[in-house]
Amino acid sequence: MNTQLRLRRILVPRMDAPFPLWMVFPVIFAALYASHFSLLRLPYYWDEAGYYIPAAWDFFRTGSLIPITTMSNAHPPLPSVYLALWWKLSGFSPEVTREGVLLVASIGLLAVWRLAQRVAGSGQVAFWTVALTALYPVWFAQSTLAQADIFAAAFTLWGLVYALPDGHRRPWVAALWFTAGVLSKETAVAVPMTLAVIAVLEGFRSAQPERHRRWKEAAWFASCALPLIGWYAWHYAKTGFIFGNPAFLKYNAQANFEPTRFFAAFGHRLLQLTAHMNMFVPSLLTIAALMLSPRLDAAGNERPRISKSVLWRIFFILLANAVLFSVLGGALLTRYLLPMYPLVLLVAVSTFSRRVPYWQAFALLSAAAFVAGLFINPPYRFAPEDNLEYARVIRLHMAGIAQLNRRFPGSTVLSAWPVTDELTKPELGYVKTPYQVYRLEDFTAGQIDRAADDPGGYSTALVFSTKYDPPSLLLSLGPKSEAIDQQYFGLHHDLPPEAIALRLHGTLNWQREDHAQWIALIRFNRQFEARTQLAEPVR
């Protein structure tokens, strides 16, 4: 009888029933695939090329969960295992990789859909939250980049589906999803641990048997740390390091506890959550909407809202992540906050729906701002991986390497990361035959002077902008802020290609510029002794 009822619900659903997930997922994936189609064949970029693809490539070839061809950062291995499985099934290529990552991004957006339905109780709110999340430039860019953050975001959001609502929680299911997130990236543990602390505190305020239920929830949420502890123990047994190589640990954690650095980073994180990449549009519209009274339905009742307890949990999750990533992470990369943006947008869209007549106009305005943010760079410094600027950088690198192959094949090339990896690792998709390289950290005056003292080490230079420096810096916090960014967050200024050629006594053979990013090829007509330096910048 139960089987017949389930079959009837599938074949003849209620007209007012929400769309089932099996119908929603293909629509999400098709929309993502179509919107990312032109990006699928791009070779690997930045931390993809520097860590995640080499780590997965090593596992694919050797079965080793510890990277061999790059330094181990002790990141958990689930993304490597997933990518290796895709390569085993479909072949090793950037297109296969990006399609696999796109599938994970779609699973994450499906979680956003389900989470919005559960806490807001509205299909329209769910639709617009998913649409805005998918269009938000940071999420859009990360949806095809093979980095751990999109994996951790997707699994964390599914954990929240079963952990965040007031009723019908399933903490053991949430714990399984949170565990998958933690085994994708260690910092994903922040969300379940925050929920565990909240559950413990709620338990102290409750009487039995509610207290026991809250503490049981807390135990389930905290249990996802156990596999991470096991991974670190295994990593220590294999490498002698718990949290990765010492240089990585120092750059991303140990050097980050100065108060000035923390408060500067915390300010950056708050801006990233509320204003970065045109997020200020829905943020300001939410503030405006809060000035209006709630709308009434046909029965004269206020329209439903996200409960106060859920809003408080969201607030503490956002705060915990802002604090955590003000300490961890040498670079202030926005992608570390990836699972937080759907929560911000869920609160915004729910507020629009509850308080604003014709509220879809607010959602459309936010969507238009996000689409603009994909193509138009903000008037301040940012990481190219935060919007489609990263694709321009990849194409610039491809163009420069094509010129190098055509004009000076087989030369020893002075360059900096990530181009040094692009030239020496054919599996990244830029070259078929590796080059010998002379490595610099960047193209600042000090690094160029170091290269000038060793003119016999290279015959060609492929130089490029290692940071995005907008042509007009309209938004800046002043020279003191810039000095802090230089001291703590790696801000530097590359010399222009003409100045590099002049200092190194070379000839500028070719250059190209696109949206304030540039790349140039310099040739040196002298005898040289080819050799490869081992030092690389810490990432």
XYZ file of C-alpha atoms in Angstrom, residues 27 76 79 159 170 198 206 223 261 279 310 341 350 361 416 462 488 539:
18
model
C 17.413 22.426 -15.013
C 42.062 16.629 2.621
C 38.557 16.518 -4.436
C 24.592 19.807 5.686
C 18.270 15.225 10.872
C 25.017 26.811 19.503
C 16.548 23.885 27.995
C 31.713 14.298 14.987
C 46.667 42.084 10.708
C 26.926 42.403 -3.331
C 17.355 30.464 12.081
C 27.069 33.885 -0.022
C 13.329 36.485 1.946
C 12.105 43.958 -9.193
C 57.249 33.795 -12.124
C 57.970 35.807 -20.243
C 50.455 41.439 5.540
C 50.938 29.720 -1.942
